[in-house]
Coordinates of C-alpha atoms in Angstrom, one line a residue:
Chain A
X1 CA 2.3 -0.5 3.0
X2 CA 2.1 -4.1 2.2
X3 CA 2.8 -7.2 4.1
X4 CA 2.8 -10.7 2.8
X5 CA 0.7 -13.0 4.9
X6 CA 2.2 -16.4 5.3
X7 CA -1.0 -17.9 6.5
X8 CA -4.6 -16.9 6.1
X9 CA -5.8 -17.2 9.6
X10 CA -8.6 -14.5 10.0
X11 CA -7.4 -13.4 13.3
X12 CA -4.0 -12.6 11.9
X13 CA -5.5 -10.7 9.0
X14 CA -7.5 -8.6 11.5
X15 CA -4.5 -7.8 13.6
X16 CA -2.5 -7.0 10.4
X17 CA -5.3 -4.7 9.3
X18 CA -5.4 -2.9 12.7
X19 CA -1.7 -2.1 12.3
X20 CA -2.2 -0.2 9.1
X21 CA -5.7 1.1 9.1
X22 CA -6.5 4.4 10.6
X23 CA -8.5 3.8 13.8
X24 CA -10.8 6.7 12.9
X25 CA -11.3 5.8 9.2
X26 CA -14.7 4.4 9.7
X27 CA -16.0 7.5 11.5
X28 CA -17.8 10.4 9.8
X29 CA -15.9 13.6 9.4
X30 CA -19.0 15.7 9.2
X31 CA -20.7 16.2 12.5
X32 CA -24.1 17.8 11.9
X33 CA -24.8 18.7 15.4
X34 CA -23.0 19.3 18.7
X35 CA -24.3 15.9 19.9
X36 CA -22.9 14.2 16.9
X37 CA -19.5 16.0 17.4
X38 CA -19.4 14.7 21.0
X39 CA -20.3 11.2 19.9
X40 CA -17.5 11.2 17.3
X41 CA -15.0 12.5 19.9
X42 CA -16.0 9.7 22.3
X43 CA -15.5 7.2 19.5
X44 CA -12.2 8.7 18.3
X45 CA -10.9 8.3 21.9
X46 CA -12.2 4.8 22.4
X47 CA -8.6 3.6 22.1
X48 CA -5.9 5.5 23.9
X49 CA -4.5 7.1 20.8
X50 CA -5.3 10.6 19.8
X51 CA -5.6 11.2 16.0
X52 CA -4.9 14.9 15.9
X53 CA -5.7 15.3 12.3
X54 CA -9.1 13.6 12.6
X55 CA -10.1 15.7 15.7
X56 CA -9.0 18.8 13.9
X57 CA -11.1 17.9 10.9
X58 CA -14.3 17.2 12.8
X59 CA -13.8 20.3 14.9
X60 CA -13.4 22.4 11.8
X61 CA -16.3 20.8 10.0
X62 CA -18.8 21.2 12.8
X63 CA -20.8 24.1 11.7
X64 CA -22.4 25.0 15.0
X65 CA -25.9 26.2 15.4
X66 CA -26.1 28.8 18.1
X67 CA -29.2 27.1 19.5
X68 CA -27.1 24.0 20.3
X69 CA -24.6 25.8 22.5
X70 CA -26.6 28.7 23.7
X71 CA -27.2 27.2 27.1
X72 CA -23.4 27.2 27.7
X73 CA -23.0 30.8 26.8
X74 CA -22.6 32.9 29.9
X75 CA -20.7 36.1 30.1
X76 CA -19.2 37.7 33.2
X77 CA -18.1 41.2 33.8
X78 CA -14.8 40.5 35.4
X79 CA -13.2 37.7 33.3
X80 CA -13.9 35.2 30.6
X81 CA -15.9 32.1 31.6
X82 CA -15.2 28.4 31.1
X83 CA -18.4 26.4 30.7
X84 CA -18.1 22.6 30.6
X85 CA -20.1 20.9 27.9
X86 CA -18.9 17.3 28.3
X87 CA -16.5 15.7 30.8
X88 CA -15.7 12.9 28.4
X89 CA -15.6 10.3 31.1
X90 CA -12.3 11.6 32.1
X91 CA -10.7 11.2 28.7
X92 CA -11.3 14.7 27.4
X93 CA -13.0 18.0 28.3
X94 CA -15.2 19.8 25.8
X95 CA -16.0 23.3 27.0
X96 CA -17.2 26.7 25.7
X97 CA -15.4 29.8 26.7
X98 CA -17.1 33.2 26.6
X99 CA -15.1 36.3 26.1
X100 CA -16.8 39.7 26.8
X101 CA -15.3 42.8 25.2
X102 CA -11.5 43.1 25.7
X103 CA -11.3 40.1 27.9
X104 CA -8.2 38.0 27.6
X105 CA -6.4 35.1 29.3
X106 CA -3.0 35.1 30.9
X107 CA -0.2 33.4 29.1
X108 CA -0.4 29.7 30.0
X109 CA 0.7 26.2 29.1
X110 CA -1.4 23.1 28.6
X111 CA -0.1 20.6 31.1
X112 CA 0.9 18.1 28.5
X113 CA -2.5 18.0 26.9
X114 CA -3.7 18.6 23.4
X115 CA -5.7 21.7 23.0
X116 CA -8.1 22.4 20.1
X117 CA -9.9 25.7 20.0
X118 CA -12.7 26.7 17.6
X119 CA -14.1 30.1 17.1
X120 CA -17.9 30.0 17.3
X121 CA -18.6 33.7 17.5
X122 CA -16.7 36.9 17.1
X123 CA -12.9 37.2 16.6
X124 CA -10.2 36.0 19.0
X125 CA -6.5 36.7 18.8
X126 CA -4.1 33.9 19.8
X127 CA -0.6 35.1 20.6
X128 CA 2.0 32.3 21.0
X129 CA 5.1 32.6 23.2
X130 CA 8.3 30.6 23.5
X131 CA 9.0 28.9 26.7
X132 CA 11.0 31.0 29.1
X133 CA 14.6 30.0 29.5
X134 CA 15.6 27.5 32.1
X135 CA 15.6 27.4 35.8
X136 CA 18.1 30.2 36.4
X137 CA 17.2 33.4 38.2
X138 CA 17.6 35.6 35.1
X139 CA 14.4 37.3 34.2
X140 CA 13.7 38.4 30.8
X141 CA 10.7 39.4 28.7
X142 CA 9.0 36.5 27.1
X143 CA 9.4 36.1 23.4
X144 CA 6.4 36.2 21.1
X145 CA 6.6 33.6 18.4
X146 CA 3.4 34.1 16.5
X147 CA 0.0 35.8 16.4
X148 CA -3.1 34.7 14.6
X149 CA -6.7 35.6 14.3
X150 CA -9.4 33.1 14.9
X151 CA -12.8 33.6 13.5
X152 CA -15.6 32.1 11.5
X153 CA -15.3 28.5 12.8
X154 CA -11.5 28.3 12.4
X155 CA -9.7 25.8 14.6
X156 CA -6.4 26.3 16.3
X157 CA -4.3 23.6 17.9
X158 CA -1.6 23.9 20.6
X159 CA 0.3 21.7 23.0
X160 CA 3.3 22.2 25.2
X161 CA 5.9 21.3 22.6
X162 CA 4.6 24.1 20.4
X163 CA 4.8 26.7 23.1
X164 CA 2.6 28.8 25.4
X165 CA -0.2 31.1 24.4
X166 CA -2.5 33.9 25.3
X167 CA -6.0 34.2 23.9
X168 CA -7.9 37.4 23.9
X169 CA -11.0 39.2 22.5
X170 CA -9.6 42.3 20.9
X171 CA -13.1 43.8 20.3
X172 CA -14.4 46.6 22.4
X173 CA -17.9 46.2 21.0
X174 CA -18.5 42.5 20.3
X175 CA -18.3 39.3 22.4
X176 CA -16.4 36.1 21.4
X177 CA -17.3 32.5 22.0
X178 CA -14.9 29.6 21.5
X179 CA -15.3 25.8 21.7
X180 CA -12.3 24.0 23.4
X181 CA -11.3 20.4 23.5
X182 CA -8.6 19.2 25.9
X183 CA -7.2 15.7 25.7
X184 CA -6.7 14.6 28.5
X185 CA -8.4 17.1 30.7
X186 CA -6.4 19.1 33.3
X187 CA -7.3 21.2 36.2
X188 CA -3.9 22.9 36.9
X189 CA -1.7 24.8 34.6
X190 CA 1.0 27.4 34.8
X191 CA 0.5 31.1 34.1
X192 CA 3.4 33.3 33.1
X193 CA 4.3 36.9 33.6
X194 CA 5.1 38.3 30.1
X195 CA 7.6 40.8 31.4
X196 CA 9.8 38.3 33.4
X197 CA 8.9 34.8 32.4
X198 CA 8.1 33.9 35.9
X199 CA 5.6 31.1 36.3
X200 CA 3.0 30.4 38.9
X201 CA 0.6 27.5 39.2
X202 CA -3.0 28.2 38.6
X203 CA -6.1 26.1 39.3
X204 CA -8.6 26.2 36.4
X205 CA -12.2 26.1 37.3
X206 CA -15.6 26.0 35.5
X207 CA -18.1 28.8 35.7
X208 CA -20.8 26.3 34.7
X209 CA -21.1 22.6 34.0
X210 CA -23.8 21.3 31.7
X211 CA -25.3 24.8 31.6
X212 CA -25.6 25.1 35.4
X213 CA -23.6 27.6 37.3
X214 CA -21.0 26.2 39.7
X215 CA -19.7 27.7 42.8
X216 CA -16.0 27.1 41.9
X217 CA -13.7 30.0 42.8
Chain W
X1 CA -14.6 45.8 31.0
X2 CA -17.2 43.8 30.1
X3 CA -20.6 44.7 28.9
X4 CA -21.5 41.4 27.6
X5 CA -24.0 40.5 30.4
X6 CA -26.3 42.8 28.8
X7 CA -25.4 42.2 25.2
X8 CA -27.8 42.7 22.4
X9 CA -30.1 40.0 21.1
X10 CA -27.8 39.6 18.2
X11 CA -26.0 37.1 20.3
X12 CA -28.7 35.5 22.2
X13 CA -32.3 36.0 23.3
X14 CA -34.1 36.6 26.5
X15 CA -31.7 38.9 28.3
X16 CA -34.0 41.7 28.9
X17 CA -36.1 42.5 31.9
X18 CA -39.5 43.2 30.3
X19 CA -41.9 45.2 32.3
X20 CA -44.9 43.4 31.0
X21 CA -47.6 45.9 31.4
X22 CA -50.4 44.3 29.6
X23 CA -53.6 43.6 31.5
X24 CA -54.8 40.1 31.5
X25 CA -58.1 41.2 30.1
X26 CA -60.2 39.6 27.4
X27 CA -59.3 42.0 24.7
X28 CA -55.7 41.0 24.5
X29 CA -56.4 37.3 24.9
X30 CA -58.6 37.4 21.8
X31 CA -55.8 38.8 19.7
X32 CA -54.2 35.4 19.4
X33 CA -52.9 36.3 15.9
X34 CA -50.8 39.1 17.3
X35 CA -47.1 38.2 17.6
X36 CA -46.7 41.2 19.8
X37 CA -48.5 39.5 22.7
X38 CA -45.2 39.7 24.5
X39 CA -44.8 43.4 23.9
X40 CA -41.8 43.0 21.7
X41 CA -41.6 44.1 18.0
X42 CA -38.7 42.4 16.3
X43 CA -37.7 44.0 13.0
X44 CA -34.1 43.0 13.3
X45 CA -32.0 41.4 10.6
X46 CA -34.3 42.5 7.8
X47 CA -31.9 44.5 5.6
X48 CA -34.2 47.5 5.8
X49 CA -32.7 50.9 5.0
X50 CA -35.7 53.0 5.8
X51 CA -38.2 52.5 8.4
X52 CA -41.7 53.3 7.5
X53 CA -43.2 53.8 10.9
X54 CA -46.7 54.0 9.6
X55 CA -46.2 50.6 8.2
X56 CA -45.0 49.5 11.5
X57 CA -48.0 51.0 13.2
X58 CA -50.4 49.2 10.9
X59 CA -48.9 45.9 11.7
X60 CA -48.8 46.5 15.4
X61 CA -52.2 46.7 17.0
X62 CA -51.2 48.6 20.1
X63 CA -48.0 50.6 19.7
X64 CA -48.6 51.9 23.2
X65 CA -48.2 48.4 24.5
X66 CA -44.8 47.9 23.0
X67 CA -42.0 48.0 25.5
X68 CA -39.2 46.4 23.4
X69 CA -38.4 47.5 19.9
X70 CA -35.7 45.6 18.1
X71 CA -34.4 47.3 15.0
X72 CA -30.8 46.1 15.1
X73 CA -28.8 44.7 12.2
X74 CA -30.4 46.6 9.4
X75 CA -29.2 49.4 7.3
X76 CA -31.0 52.3 8.9
X77 CA -29.5 55.8 8.4
X78 CA -31.8 57.4 10.8
X79 CA -34.9 56.8 12.9
X80 CA -38.1 58.6 11.8
X81 CA -39.5 61.2 14.2
X82 CA -42.7 59.2 14.6
X83 CA -40.8 56.9 16.9
X84 CA -42.2 59.1 19.7
X85 CA -45.6 57.2 19.2
X86 CA -44.1 54.2 20.8
X87 CA -44.6 55.9 24.1
X88 CA -44.1 52.9 26.3
X89 CA -40.8 51.6 25.0
X90 CA -38.3 50.7 27.6
X91 CA -35.7 49.1 25.3
X92 CA -34.8 50.4 21.9
X93 CA -32.3 48.3 20.0
X94 CA -30.7 50.1 17.1
X95 CA -27.2 48.4 17.1
X96 CA -25.5 47.4 13.9
X97 CA -27.1 49.9 11.5
X98 CA -25.7 52.9 9.7
X99 CA -27.2 55.6 11.9
X100 CA -25.7 59.1 11.4
X101 CA -28.3 61.0 13.3
X102 CA -30.9 60.6 16.0
X103 CA -34.1 62.7 15.9
X104 CA -34.8 64.9 19.0
X105 CA -38.1 62.9 19.3
X106 CA -36.0 60.1 20.9
X107 CA -36.0 62.3 24.0
X108 CA -39.8 62.0 24.2
X109 CA -39.6 58.3 25.0
X110 CA -40.0 59.0 28.7
X111 CA -39.9 55.3 29.7
X112 CA -36.7 54.5 27.9
X113 CA -34.3 52.6 30.1
X114 CA -32.1 50.8 27.6
X115 CA -30.8 52.5 24.4
X116 CA -28.5 50.4 22.3
X117 CA -26.7 52.2 19.5
X118 CA -23.6 50.1 19.1
X119 CA -21.8 49.9 15.7
X120 CA -23.3 52.8 13.9
X121 CA -21.8 56.0 12.3
X122 CA -22.8 58.4 15.1
X123 CA -20.5 61.4 15.7
X124 CA -20.5 64.2 18.2
X125 CA -23.3 66.0 16.5
X126 CA -25.6 63.0 16.1
X127 CA -27.1 62.9 19.5
X128 CA -29.7 65.5 20.2
X129 CA -29.1 67.9 23.1
X130 CA -32.5 66.8 24.4
X131 CA -31.2 63.3 25.1
X132 CA -30.6 64.5 28.7
X133 CA -34.4 64.6 29.1
X134 CA -34.4 60.8 29.3
X135 CA -34.6 60.7 33.0
X136 CA -35.1 57.0 33.3
X137 CA -32.2 56.0 31.1
X138 CA -30.1 53.3 32.7
X139 CA -28.1 51.7 29.9
X140 CA -26.6 53.4 26.9
X141 CA -24.3 51.6 24.4
X142 CA -22.5 53.9 22.0
X143 CA -19.7 51.5 21.2
X144 CA -18.2 51.4 17.7
X145 CA -19.2 54.8 16.6
X146 CA -17.3 58.0 15.6
X147 CA -17.4 60.0 18.8
X148 CA -14.5 62.3 19.4
X149 CA -15.8 63.6 22.6
X150 CA -17.5 62.1 25.7
X151 CA -21.2 63.0 25.1
X152 CA -21.9 65.9 27.5
X153 CA -25.6 65.0 27.7
X154 CA -24.7 61.9 29.6
X155 CA -23.5 63.9 32.6
X156 CA -27.0 65.3 33.0
X157 CA -28.6 61.8 33.1
X158 CA -28.1 60.8 36.7
X159 CA -30.1 57.7 36.4
X160 CA -27.5 56.1 34.2
X161 CA -26.1 52.7 35.4
X162 CA -24.1 51.5 32.4
X163 CA -22.2 53.5 29.9
X164 CA -20.5 51.8 26.9
X165 CA -18.3 54.0 24.7
X166 CA -15.8 51.3 23.5
X167 CA -14.1 51.8 20.1
X168 CA -14.7 55.4 19.4
X169 CA -12.1 58.2 19.0
X170 CA -12.4 60.0 22.3
X171 CA -9.2 61.8 23.3
X172 CA -10.3 63.8 26.4
X173 CA -12.5 63.1 29.4
X174 CA -14.1 66.2 31.0
X175 CA -13.8 66.5 34.7
X176 CA -17.5 66.1 35.3
X177 CA -18.0 62.6 36.4
X178 CA -19.3 63.4 39.9
X179 CA -22.9 63.5 38.6
X180 CA -22.7 59.9 37.5
X181 CA -22.9 58.4 41.0
X182 CA -25.2 55.6 40.0
X183 CA -23.0 54.3 37.2
X184 CA -21.8 50.7 37.8
X185 CA -20.2 50.0 34.5
X186 CA -18.1 52.5 32.6
X187 CA -16.5 51.1 29.4
X188 CA -14.1 53.4 27.7
X189 CA -11.8 50.8 26.0
X190 CA -10.4 51.4 22.5
X191 CA -10.3 55.1 22.5
X192 CA -7.4 57.6 22.6
X193 CA -7.7 58.9 26.1
X194 CA -4.6 60.4 27.6
X195 CA -5.7 61.2 31.0
X196 CA -8.4 60.3 33.6
X197 CA -9.8 63.2 35.5
X198 CA -10.0 63.4 39.3
X199 CA -13.8 63.4 39.3
X200 CA -13.8 59.7 38.4
X201 CA -13.2 59.1 42.1
X202 CA -16.8 60.4 42.8
X203 CA -18.4 57.5 40.9
X204 CA -19.1 55.7 44.1
X205 CA -21.2 53.0 42.5
X206 CA -18.6 51.9 40.0
X207 CA -18.0 48.2 39.8
X208 CA -16.4 47.8 36.4
X209 CA -14.0 50.3 34.9
X210 CA -12.5 49.5 31.5
X211 CA -9.8 51.8 30.3
X212 CA -8.0 49.3 28.1
X213 CA -6.5 50.2 24.7
X214 CA -6.0 54.0 25.4
X215 CA -3.0 56.2 25.9
X216 CA -2.9 56.4 29.6
X217 CA 0.3 56.8 31.6
X218 CA -1.1 57.4 35.1
X219 CA -4.3 57.2 37.1
X220 CA -5.5 59.9 39.5
X221 CA -5.1 59.2 43.2
X222 CA -8.9 59.5 43.5
X223 CA -9.2 56.1 42.0
X224 CA -8.7 54.7 45.5
X225 CA -12.1 56.1 46.5
X226 CA -13.9 53.7 44.3
X227 CA -14.6 51.2 47.0
X228 CA -17.1 49.2 45.0
X229 CA -14.7 48.7 42.1
X230 CA -14.2 45.0 41.4
X231 CA -12.8 45.0 37.9
X232 CA -10.2 47.4 36.5
X233 CA -9.0 46.9 32.9
X234 CA -5.8 48.8 32.1
X235 CA -4.2 46.6 29.5
X236 CA -2.8 48.0 26.2
X237 CA -1.9 51.5 27.6
X238 CA 1.3 53.4 28.5
X239 CA 1.5 52.7 32.2
X240 CA 5.0 52.5 33.6
X241 CA 3.8 52.6 37.2
X242 CA 0.6 52.9 39.2
X243 CA -0.4 55.0 42.1
X244 CA 0.2 53.2 45.4
X245 CA -3.4 53.9 46.4
X246 CA -4.5 51.2 44.1
X247 CA -3.6 48.8 46.9
X248 CA -6.7 50.0 48.8
X249 CA -9.1 48.8 46.2
X250 CA -10.8 45.5 46.7
X251 CA -10.4 44.3 43.1
X252 CA -11.2 40.8 41.8
X253 CA -9.6 41.5 38.4
X254 CA -6.8 43.8 37.3
X255 CA -5.5 43.5 33.8
X256 CA -2.2 45.1 33.0
X257 CA -0.8 43.3 30.0
X258 CA 0.9 45.3 27.3
X259 CA 2.0 48.2 29.3
X260 CA 5.7 49.3 29.6
X261 CA 5.7 48.5 33.3
X262 CA 9.1 48.8 34.8
X263 CA 10.5 45.3 35.2
X264 CA 13.5 46.1 37.2
X265 CA 14.4 49.2 39.1
X266 CA 16.9 51.0 36.9
X267 CA 17.8 54.2 38.6
X268 CA 16.1 56.9 40.6
X269 CA 14.3 59.2 38.3
X270 CA 15.6 62.7 37.8
X271 CA 15.4 64.9 40.9
X272 CA 15.1 68.6 40.5
X273 CA 17.0 70.5 43.2
X274 CA 14.4 72.4 45.3
X275 CA 14.0 76.2 45.1
X276 CA 15.0 78.3 48.1
X277 CA 11.3 79.0 48.6
X278 CA 10.6 75.4 48.9
X279 CA 13.5 74.7 51.2
X280 CA 12.4 77.6 53.5
X281 CA 8.8 76.3 53.4
X282 CA 9.9 72.8 54.3
X283 CA 11.8 74.0 57.3
X284 CA 8.8 76.1 58.5
X285 CA 6.5 73.0 58.2
X286 CA 9.0 70.6 59.7
X287 CA 9.7 72.8 62.8
X288 CA 6.1 73.8 63.0
X289 CA 7.0 77.5 62.9
X290 CA 3.6 79.3 63.4
X291 CA 2.4 81.5 60.6
X292 CA -0.9 83.1 59.6
X293 CA -2.5 85.7 57.3
X294 CA -1.3 88.5 59.5
X295 CA 2.4 87.6 59.3
X296 CA 2.8 86.4 55.8
X297 CA 1.4 87.4 52.4
X298 CA -1.7 85.4 51.6
X299 CA 0.0 83.7 48.6
X300 CA 2.7 82.3 50.9
X301 CA 0.1 81.1 53.4
X302 CA -1.6 79.3 50.6
X303 CA 1.7 77.8 49.5
X304 CA 2.5 76.6 52.9
X305 CA -0.9 75.0 53.4
X306 CA -0.5 73.1 50.1
X307 CA 2.4 71.1 51.5
X308 CA 2.2 67.4 50.7
X309 CA 3.4 64.8 53.1
X310 CA 6.3 62.5 52.2
X311 CA 5.0 59.0 51.6
X312 CA 7.8 57.5 53.6
X313 CA 6.0 57.0 56.9
X314 CA 9.3 57.2 58.8
X315 CA 9.8 60.7 57.4
X316 CA 8.0 63.7 58.8
X317 CA 9.0 65.8 55.8
X318 CA 6.8 67.6 53.3
X319 CA 7.3 68.6 49.7
X320 CA 5.9 71.3 47.5
X321 CA 6.9 71.1 43.8
X322 CA 10.1 69.3 44.1
X323 CA 9.7 65.6 44.7
X324 CA 11.5 62.5 44.0
X325 CA 9.7 59.8 42.1
X326 CA 10.5 56.4 43.2
X327 CA 9.3 53.1 41.7
X328 CA 8.5 50.8 44.5
X329 CA 7.8 47.2 43.8
X330 CA 4.9 45.7 45.7
X331 CA 4.5 42.0 46.0
X332 CA 1.0 40.9 45.2
X333 CA 0.2 37.6 46.8
X334 CA 3.8 36.7 46.6
X335 CA 3.4 36.3 42.8
X336 CA 3.9 39.2 40.6
X337 CA 5.7 42.5 41.2
X338 CA 3.7 45.6 40.5
X339 CA 5.6 48.9 40.3
X340 CA 3.9 51.7 42.2
X341 CA 4.8 55.3 42.1
X342 CA 5.6 57.0 45.3
X343 CA 6.4 60.6 45.9
X344 CA 9.2 61.1 48.4
X345 CA 10.6 64.4 49.6
X346 CA 14.2 63.5 48.9
X347 CA 16.2 60.6 47.7
X348 CA 17.3 60.1 51.3
X349 CA 13.7 59.1 52.0
X350 CA 14.1 55.7 50.4
X351 CA 15.1 53.7 53.5
X352 CA 16.6 51.0 51.4
X353 CA 17.9 51.3 47.8
X354 CA 15.1 50.2 45.6
X355 CA 17.0 47.6 43.7
X356 CA 17.2 45.6 46.9
X357 CA 13.4 45.6 47.3
X358 CA 12.8 42.4 45.4
X359 CA 12.2 40.0 48.3
X360 CA 9.0 40.1 50.3
X361 CA 11.2 40.1 53.4
X362 CA 12.5 43.6 52.9
X363 CA 11.5 45.9 55.7
X364 CA 9.7 48.2 53.3
X365 CA 6.8 45.8 53.3
X366 CA 6.0 47.1 56.7
X367 CA 4.6 50.1 55.0
X368 CA 1.9 48.2 53.4
X369 CA 0.2 45.4 55.2
X370 CA 0.9 42.2 53.2
X371 CA -2.0 40.3 54.7
X372 CA -4.4 42.8 53.2
X373 CA -2.7 42.4 49.9
X374 CA -3.1 38.6 49.8
X375 CA -6.8 38.9 50.4
X376 CA -7.2 41.5 47.8
X377 CA -6.4 41.0 44.1
X378 CA -7.5 37.4 44.2
X379 CA -7.1 36.9 40.5
X380 CA -4.8 39.3 39.0
X381 CA -4.3 38.9 35.3
X382 CA -0.9 40.5 35.0
X383 CA 0.7 38.3 32.4

């Protein structure tokens, strides 16, 4: 993209540059540690724009040493756990989800937020569903629109315009751990009954924050 | 469903309760070069295919002091019989190897509490009969092996608290679970089990029951006796309805995804016309006609005594073989509908046609106290 500058006032050059240069171009794409990943995320969101491709790149490139995130890994017998790593000053939530054998989530939406999900350990299955039809009373089974496997550091992305999804650990012998980034954060979402498409609001809670167990129900 | 709270050290360290039994005497303190000061021997992740125990002995000063032996993530085909010399071990980690056989000497490890054998090649002949002599055994993980049967030895080990048998090829569960009354976690997910026996109801300490990924269509009514059960995983099965007694459980989690659960009441299921014997028996019971051994053949007395009550509380009727299955929808916390299977003595016993029972205002909800239901099943993963 080119633009002919009619005058060479530096301020005008700067603002022209800002229009065309990627806000994240100056940032590294190779976080070498969890701390660095978090720093890059903060910087990437220092404006109010979200560069999806950049976030996806750094999430993918983060190699993840178990020692870095071990303090957030907490398994529970009854359901998967959500463990907050960084509250992002309200701009984003970075968390680690721990899936014991066969544990899975309900089908849910993402409350108009972006959701990035990276597999740190084990194998997860993400099943995507189409939104149920309209407000009318007719109940019908929800339609599956895709299913993919997430392992070995792979990153998946979803938002409400793509659809709804369910995430589950299909293994009966091995646990799964995923790193999630939500922009902006949310504490309510809808959960859906696969057989009827009926939705109910759900309040999402954290099992731990910064490695400390919470008392949230 | 979940065994992960006591997962192996493959995932993360420091999850074991060591019984540190070393004395704080001078002798041990001088052995500062010994890495086994903390009573653990870690030979995991070393790609070893045979274990030279004598080698192991030579590098470990006091094998009798070792309480935790980590041999996971290697390529071991078996464990040498000299393992018995590690007399004090409490935890033996052999997951992620290629084990096809365990020596009977394993049963001589009298202090063994935790035996991890996940992801190996063990079959029904691999476990020694003598395994049942491990009277302190609390946790056994046999997930990811080639078992076609529930290992019978386990029924003899009443000290067991956690049994993991996920991802095997088990098709049948013997009706012998009454001895396992200390078991808190029973993981049977990912097998080919078609039926759950009644004796499961005697596992009074059970907190977590995972039956996901099997071929189950029903649960025994005795499931309602499990009053400590908090987590019931039934997803990926063939359930079309559940026994109504499930209401009585105080569950925190119930997973039901991927079952052919009836969405909408279609029609009453087929109703076999009762035999004359049954009709006569019903009349006798209904009108309380007295009978006893002296007036009737014993077989008929037995038959009459086996009468089952109609589940419709407004009906005093009984039934014998001929019953009418009725799918009743129960409203859980006003959110999802769960089809429950009720046995009623005749189609007339449905006080309202079932297809009308979709609102929580129907008078059938008198039958089950809804306040109790809202308190139970706090987080029901039905989706």
